[in-house]
Coordinates of C-alpha atoms in Angstrom, one line a residue:
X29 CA 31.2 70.6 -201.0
X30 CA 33.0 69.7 -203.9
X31 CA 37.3 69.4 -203.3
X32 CA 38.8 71.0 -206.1
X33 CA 42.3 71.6 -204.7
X34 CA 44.2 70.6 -202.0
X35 CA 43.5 73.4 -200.0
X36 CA 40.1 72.5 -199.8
X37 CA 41.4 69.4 -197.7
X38 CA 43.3 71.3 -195.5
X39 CA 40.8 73.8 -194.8
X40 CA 38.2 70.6 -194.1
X41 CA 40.8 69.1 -191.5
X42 CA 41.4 72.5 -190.1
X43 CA 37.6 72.4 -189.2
X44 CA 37.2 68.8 -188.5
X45 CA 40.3 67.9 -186.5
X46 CA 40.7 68.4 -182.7
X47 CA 43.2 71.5 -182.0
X48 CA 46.0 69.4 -181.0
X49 CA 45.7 67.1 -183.8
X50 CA 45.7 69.5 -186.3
X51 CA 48.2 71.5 -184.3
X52 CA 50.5 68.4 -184.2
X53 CA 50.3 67.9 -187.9
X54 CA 50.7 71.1 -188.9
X55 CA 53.3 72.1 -186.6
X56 CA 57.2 73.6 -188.1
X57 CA 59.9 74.2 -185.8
X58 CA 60.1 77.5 -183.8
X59 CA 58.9 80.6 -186.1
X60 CA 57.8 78.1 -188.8
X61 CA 59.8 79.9 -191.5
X62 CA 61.3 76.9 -193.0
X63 CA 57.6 75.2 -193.0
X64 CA 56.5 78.3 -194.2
X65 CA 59.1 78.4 -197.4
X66 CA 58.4 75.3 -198.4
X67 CA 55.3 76.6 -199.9
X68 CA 56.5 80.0 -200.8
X69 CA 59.4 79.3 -202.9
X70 CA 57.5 77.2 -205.4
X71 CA 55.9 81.0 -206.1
X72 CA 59.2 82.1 -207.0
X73 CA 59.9 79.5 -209.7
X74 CA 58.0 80.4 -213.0
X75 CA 57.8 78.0 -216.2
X76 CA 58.7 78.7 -219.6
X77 CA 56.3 76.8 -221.6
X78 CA 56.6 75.6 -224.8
X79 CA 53.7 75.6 -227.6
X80 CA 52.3 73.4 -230.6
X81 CA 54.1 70.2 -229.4
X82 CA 50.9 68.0 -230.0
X83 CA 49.4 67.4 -226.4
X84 CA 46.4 64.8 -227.2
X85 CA 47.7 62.5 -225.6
X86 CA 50.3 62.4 -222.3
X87 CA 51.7 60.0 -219.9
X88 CA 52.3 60.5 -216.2
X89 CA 53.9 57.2 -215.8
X90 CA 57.7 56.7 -214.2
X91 CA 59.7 54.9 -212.7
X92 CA 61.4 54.6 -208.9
X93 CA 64.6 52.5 -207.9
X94 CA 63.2 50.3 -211.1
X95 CA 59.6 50.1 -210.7
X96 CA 56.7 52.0 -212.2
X97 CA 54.5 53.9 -210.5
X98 CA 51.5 55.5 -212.9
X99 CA 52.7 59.5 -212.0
X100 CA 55.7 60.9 -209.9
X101 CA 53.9 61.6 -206.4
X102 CA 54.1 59.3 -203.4
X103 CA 52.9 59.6 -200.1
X104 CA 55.5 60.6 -198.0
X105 CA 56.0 59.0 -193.9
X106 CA 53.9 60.7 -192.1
X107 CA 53.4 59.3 -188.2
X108 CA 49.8 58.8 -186.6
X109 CA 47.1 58.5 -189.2
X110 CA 44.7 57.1 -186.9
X111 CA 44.6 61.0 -185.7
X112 CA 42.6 61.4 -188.7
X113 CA 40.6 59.0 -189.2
X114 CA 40.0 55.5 -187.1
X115 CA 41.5 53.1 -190.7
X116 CA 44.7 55.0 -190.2
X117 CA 47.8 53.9 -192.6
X118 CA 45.3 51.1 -193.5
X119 CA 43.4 53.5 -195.3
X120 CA 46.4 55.6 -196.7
X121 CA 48.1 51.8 -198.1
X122 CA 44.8 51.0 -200.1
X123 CA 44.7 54.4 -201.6
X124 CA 48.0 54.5 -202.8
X125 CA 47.6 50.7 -204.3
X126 CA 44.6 51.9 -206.0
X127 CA 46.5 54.8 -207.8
X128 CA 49.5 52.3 -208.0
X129 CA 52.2 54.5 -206.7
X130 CA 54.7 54.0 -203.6
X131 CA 54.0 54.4 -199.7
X132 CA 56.2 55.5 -197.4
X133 CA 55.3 53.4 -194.5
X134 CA 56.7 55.9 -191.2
X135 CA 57.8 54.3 -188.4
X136 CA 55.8 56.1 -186.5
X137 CA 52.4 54.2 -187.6
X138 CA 49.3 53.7 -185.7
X139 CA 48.7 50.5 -187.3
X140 CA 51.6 47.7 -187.8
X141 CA 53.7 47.0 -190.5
X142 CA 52.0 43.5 -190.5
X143 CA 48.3 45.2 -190.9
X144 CA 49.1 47.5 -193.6
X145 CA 50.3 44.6 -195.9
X146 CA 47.5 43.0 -195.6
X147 CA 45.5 45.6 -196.4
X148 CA 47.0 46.5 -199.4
X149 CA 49.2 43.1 -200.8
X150 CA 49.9 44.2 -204.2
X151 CA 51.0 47.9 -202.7
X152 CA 54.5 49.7 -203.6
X153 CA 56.0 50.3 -200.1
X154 CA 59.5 51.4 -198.9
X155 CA 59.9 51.7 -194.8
X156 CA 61.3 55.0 -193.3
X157 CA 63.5 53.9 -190.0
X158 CA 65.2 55.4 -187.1
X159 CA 67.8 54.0 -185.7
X160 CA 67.9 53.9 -182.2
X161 CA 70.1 53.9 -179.5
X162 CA 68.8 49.7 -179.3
X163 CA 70.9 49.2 -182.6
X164 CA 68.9 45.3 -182.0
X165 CA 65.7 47.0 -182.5
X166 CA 66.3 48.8 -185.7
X167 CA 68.2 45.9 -186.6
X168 CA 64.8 43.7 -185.5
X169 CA 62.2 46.5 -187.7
X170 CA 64.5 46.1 -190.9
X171 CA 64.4 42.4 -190.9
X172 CA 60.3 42.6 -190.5
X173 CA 59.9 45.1 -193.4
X174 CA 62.3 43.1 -195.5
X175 CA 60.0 39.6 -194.9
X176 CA 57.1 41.6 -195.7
X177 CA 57.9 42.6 -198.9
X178 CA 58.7 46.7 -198.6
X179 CA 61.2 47.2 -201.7
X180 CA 63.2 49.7 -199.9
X181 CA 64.5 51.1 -196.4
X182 CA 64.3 55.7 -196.2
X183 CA 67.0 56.2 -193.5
X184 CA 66.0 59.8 -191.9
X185 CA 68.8 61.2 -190.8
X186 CA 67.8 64.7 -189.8
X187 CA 66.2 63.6 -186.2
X188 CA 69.2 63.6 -183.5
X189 CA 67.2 65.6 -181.6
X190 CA 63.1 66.5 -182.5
X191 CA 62.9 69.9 -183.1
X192 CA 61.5 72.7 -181.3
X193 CA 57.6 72.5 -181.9
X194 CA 56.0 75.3 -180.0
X195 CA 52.3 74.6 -180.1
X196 CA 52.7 70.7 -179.9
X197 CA 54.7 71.8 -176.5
X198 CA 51.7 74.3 -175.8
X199 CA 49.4 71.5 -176.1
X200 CA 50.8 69.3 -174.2
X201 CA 50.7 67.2 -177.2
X202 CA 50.7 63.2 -176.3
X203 CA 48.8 60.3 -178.6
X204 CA 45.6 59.2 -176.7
X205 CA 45.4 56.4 -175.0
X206 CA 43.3 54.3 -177.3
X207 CA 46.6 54.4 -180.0
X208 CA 50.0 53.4 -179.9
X209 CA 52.9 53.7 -181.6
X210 CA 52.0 49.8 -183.5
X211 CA 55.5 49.1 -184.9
X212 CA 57.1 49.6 -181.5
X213 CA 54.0 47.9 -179.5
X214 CA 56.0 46.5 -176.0
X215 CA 59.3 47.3 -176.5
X216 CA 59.6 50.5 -174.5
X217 CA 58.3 48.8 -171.4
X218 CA 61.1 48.8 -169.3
X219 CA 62.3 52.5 -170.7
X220 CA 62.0 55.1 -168.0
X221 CA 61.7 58.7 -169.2
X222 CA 59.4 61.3 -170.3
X223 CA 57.2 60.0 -173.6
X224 CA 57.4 62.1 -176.3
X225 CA 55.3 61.8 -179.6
X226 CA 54.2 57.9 -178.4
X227 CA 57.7 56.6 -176.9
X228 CA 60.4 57.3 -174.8
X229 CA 61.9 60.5 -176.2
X230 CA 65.4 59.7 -175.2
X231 CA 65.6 56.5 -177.5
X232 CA 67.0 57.9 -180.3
X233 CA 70.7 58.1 -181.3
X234 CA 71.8 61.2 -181.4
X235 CA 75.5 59.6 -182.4
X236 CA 74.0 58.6 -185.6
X237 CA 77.1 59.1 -188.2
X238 CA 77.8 58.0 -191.7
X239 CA 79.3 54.9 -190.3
X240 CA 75.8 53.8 -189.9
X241 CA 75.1 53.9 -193.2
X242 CA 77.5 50.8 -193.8
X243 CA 76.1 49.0 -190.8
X244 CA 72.6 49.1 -192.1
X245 CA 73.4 47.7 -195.6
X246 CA 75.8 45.1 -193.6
X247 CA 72.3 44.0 -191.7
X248 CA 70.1 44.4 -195.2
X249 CA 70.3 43.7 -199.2
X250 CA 66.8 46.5 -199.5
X251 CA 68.2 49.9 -200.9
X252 CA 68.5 52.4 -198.9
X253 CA 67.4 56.2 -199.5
X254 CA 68.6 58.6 -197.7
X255 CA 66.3 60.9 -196.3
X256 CA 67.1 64.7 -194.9
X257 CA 69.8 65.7 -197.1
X258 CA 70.0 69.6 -198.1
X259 CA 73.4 70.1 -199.1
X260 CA 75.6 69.2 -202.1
X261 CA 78.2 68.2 -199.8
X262 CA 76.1 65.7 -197.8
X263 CA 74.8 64.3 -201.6
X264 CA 78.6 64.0 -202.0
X265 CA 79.1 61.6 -199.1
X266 CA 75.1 59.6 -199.6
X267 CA 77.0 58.7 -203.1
X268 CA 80.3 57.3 -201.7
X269 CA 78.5 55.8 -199.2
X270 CA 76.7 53.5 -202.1
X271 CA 73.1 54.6 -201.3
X272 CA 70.6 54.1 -203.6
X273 CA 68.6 57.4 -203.5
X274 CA 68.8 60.5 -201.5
X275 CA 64.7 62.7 -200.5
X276 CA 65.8 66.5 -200.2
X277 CA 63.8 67.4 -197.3
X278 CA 63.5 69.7 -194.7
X279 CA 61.0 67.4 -192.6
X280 CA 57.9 69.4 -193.5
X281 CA 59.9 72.3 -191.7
X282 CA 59.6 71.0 -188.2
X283 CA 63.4 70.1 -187.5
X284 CA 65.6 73.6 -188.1
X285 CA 64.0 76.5 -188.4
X286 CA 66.0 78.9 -191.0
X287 CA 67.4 76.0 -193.6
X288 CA 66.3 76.6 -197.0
X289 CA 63.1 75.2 -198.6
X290 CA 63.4 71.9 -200.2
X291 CA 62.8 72.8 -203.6
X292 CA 65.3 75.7 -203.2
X293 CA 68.2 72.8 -202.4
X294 CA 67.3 70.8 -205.0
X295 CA 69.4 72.2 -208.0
X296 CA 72.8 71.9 -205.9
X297 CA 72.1 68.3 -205.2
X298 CA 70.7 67.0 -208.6
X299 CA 73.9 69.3 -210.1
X300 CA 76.3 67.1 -207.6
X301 CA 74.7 63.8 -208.0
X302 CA 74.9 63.6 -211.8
X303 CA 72.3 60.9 -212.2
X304 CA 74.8 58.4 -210.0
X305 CA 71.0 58.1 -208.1
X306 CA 67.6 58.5 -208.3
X307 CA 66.9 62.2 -206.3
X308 CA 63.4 62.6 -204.7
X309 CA 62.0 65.7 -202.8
X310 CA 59.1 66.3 -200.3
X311 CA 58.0 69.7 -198.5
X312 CA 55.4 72.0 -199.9
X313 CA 54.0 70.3 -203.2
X314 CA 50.6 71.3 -202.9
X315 CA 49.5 71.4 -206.6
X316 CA 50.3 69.7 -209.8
X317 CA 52.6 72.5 -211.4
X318 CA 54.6 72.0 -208.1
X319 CA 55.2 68.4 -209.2
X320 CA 56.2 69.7 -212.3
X321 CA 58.6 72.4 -211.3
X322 CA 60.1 69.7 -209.2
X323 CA 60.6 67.3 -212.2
X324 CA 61.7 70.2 -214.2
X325 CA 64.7 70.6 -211.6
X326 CA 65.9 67.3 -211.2
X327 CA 63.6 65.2 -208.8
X328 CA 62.7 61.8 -210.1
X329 CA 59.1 61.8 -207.8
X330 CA 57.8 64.0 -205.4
X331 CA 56.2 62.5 -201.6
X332 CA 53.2 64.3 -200.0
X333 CA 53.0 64.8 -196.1
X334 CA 50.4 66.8 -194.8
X335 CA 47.9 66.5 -198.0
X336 CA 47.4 62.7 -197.3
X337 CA 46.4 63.1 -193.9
X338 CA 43.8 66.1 -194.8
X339 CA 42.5 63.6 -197.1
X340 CA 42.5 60.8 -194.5
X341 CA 40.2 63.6 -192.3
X342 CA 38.4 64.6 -194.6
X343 CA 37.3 61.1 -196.4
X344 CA 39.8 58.2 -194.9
X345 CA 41.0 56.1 -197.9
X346 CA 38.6 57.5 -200.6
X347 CA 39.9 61.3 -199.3
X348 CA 43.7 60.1 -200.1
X349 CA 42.7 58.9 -203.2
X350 CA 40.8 62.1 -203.9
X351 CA 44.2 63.8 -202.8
X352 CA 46.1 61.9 -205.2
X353 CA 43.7 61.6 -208.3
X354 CA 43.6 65.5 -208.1
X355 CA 47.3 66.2 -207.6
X356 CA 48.2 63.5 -211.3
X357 CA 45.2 65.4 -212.9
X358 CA 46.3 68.7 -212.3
X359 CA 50.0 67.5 -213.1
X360 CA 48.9 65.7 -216.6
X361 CA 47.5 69.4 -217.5
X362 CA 50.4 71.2 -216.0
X363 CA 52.3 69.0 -218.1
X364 CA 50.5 69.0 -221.5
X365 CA 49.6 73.5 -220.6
X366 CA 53.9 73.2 -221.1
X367 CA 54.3 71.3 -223.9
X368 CA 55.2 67.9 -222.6
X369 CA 53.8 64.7 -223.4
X370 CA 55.7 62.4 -221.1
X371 CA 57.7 62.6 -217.8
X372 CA 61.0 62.1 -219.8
X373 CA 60.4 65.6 -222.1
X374 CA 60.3 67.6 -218.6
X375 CA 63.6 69.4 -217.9
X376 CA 65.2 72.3 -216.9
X377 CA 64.7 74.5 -219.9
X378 CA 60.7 74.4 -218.5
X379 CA 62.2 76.5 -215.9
X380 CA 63.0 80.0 -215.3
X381 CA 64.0 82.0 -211.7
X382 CA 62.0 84.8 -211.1
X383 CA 63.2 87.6 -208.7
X384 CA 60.0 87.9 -206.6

């Protein structure tokens, strides 16, 4: 069957994927409104394109914190690949090299930090952390990425607690015993507690506080992006804390239920931030017109979640690459369909709210 879309993906690792696996990936918090949103409010947003602009010939090309990526979608950190296919984030760091755009390594990796640089050597890699109630060990994880060469550290900082995911608590959801948790291999040992999602699930800190922010660029000279702000008030503070980026994201959905869909918070934060630094977004870009209405609002590049790891099911590193090839053709169409030859000519005019 040919893949057209990115649907097509999804349906394949619908079919192809255990229940629990799929379950656990596609899993939003509680009803799943927020997850659900995501999707929905890019319906709501309709563009105003322009005509006669001479089209023939485009460029998807940008730039993030100073380097160039060849078009404005990443692959956001997503935990577990080897659920999908045996290569794992191995697979997912060639793909993104070949397409020469940036990798958001998750913490939560099946394969170590160590394994996916030497997969992919010439890659574009930031590291998403968590900082634990083991300050030491976050401290230890940011001092590995930063040897290896990652260019950037994404702080998520909407995690006190893991939200409230009904079917993964259904399933009784644990990683098998053939995989672990790489990055975090042996430290745990001695942790008592239930495990939850590969390690101890009391490990960590829920006392995580703006203050943190200064310790981690006191331990660090990588950026750091914040990631998990939806509120103008919260893209205040990432500012004065001298951050270097801030992702708007909801965490796919699966953290509060009820908070509004990523794209929907974008405005207010791009509006606050006044270019001071470079926005990003993630949750619910599933075609290229999303990365444009995205652009169009304010975001510098978009990440991808679920969509690499149906490609990893359905193909392992080709399938991501598939993923990504379709999601910068469909955006170099979108693009040139509104009148825009490069990244820079996309803006807000492109947009208008419709009342759906």
């Amino acid at each position: 069957m040919a893949m057209v879309c990115l649907t097509d993906f999804e349906e394949y690792a619908k079919e192809h994927l255990s229940k629990a696996t799929w379950d656990y990936y596609a899993a939003g918090a509680d009803e799943c409104c927020t997850r659900d949103d995501n999707l929905l409010a890019y319906k709501r947003i309709r563009l105003r394109p322009r005509i006669l602009r001479d089209v023939s010939a485009s460029d998807t090309r940008t730039t993030v914190q100073g380097t160039e990526i060849s078009f404005p979608v990443g692959i956001a950190p997503t935990a577990f690949h080897c659920l999908a296919w045996h290569e794992g984030e191995v697979a997912t760091a060639r793909a993104t090299e070949a397409l020469n755009t940036c990798y958001i390594t998750s913490t939560y990796s099946t394969c170590s930090v160590e394994e996916i640089v030497a997969a992919a050597p010439n890659g574009y890699r930031w590291f998403q952390l968590y900082v634990y109630r083991d300050r030491k060990l976050s401290e230890q994880i940011v001092h590995r990425v930063e040897l290896l060469g990652y260019k950037a550290l994404v702080l998520t900082v909407d995690v006190p607690y893991t939200g409230k995911r009904r079917n993964d608590i259904r399933n009784q959801f644990k990683l098998p015993p053939h995989l672990k948790v790489k990055n975090l291999d042996g430290v745990f040992q001695e942790t008592a507690g239930p495990e939850g999602y590969g390690i101890p699930s009391n490990t960590l800190d829920p006392s995580i506080s703006w203050k943190d922010v200064y310790w981690l660029q006191s331990i660090t000279r990588l950026p750091i992006i914040i990631k998990g702000i939806l509120t103008k008030e919260d893209a205040e503070l990432a500012v004065e804390h001298g951050v270097q980026g801030i992702i708007v994201s909801n965490h796919g959905g699966r953290q509060l239920d009820g908070g509004p869909a990523s794209i929907d918070a974008l405005s207010e934060i791009v509006d606050t931030v006044q270019g001071r630094i470079e926005v990003y977004l993630d949750g619910g870009i599933r075609t290229g017109s999303d990365v444009l209405k995205a652009l169009a609002l304010g975001a510098k590049c978009v990440f991808i979640g679920r969509p690499a790891v149906w490609g990893l099911a359905y193909k392992g590193e080709d399938g991501v690459r598939e993923v990504l090839q379709i999601l910068n053709d469909e955006f170099r169409l979108s693009m040139a369909l509104s009148g825009c030859r490069n990244v820079a000519e996309i803006n807000r005019n492109l947009i208008q709210l419709s009342r759906l």
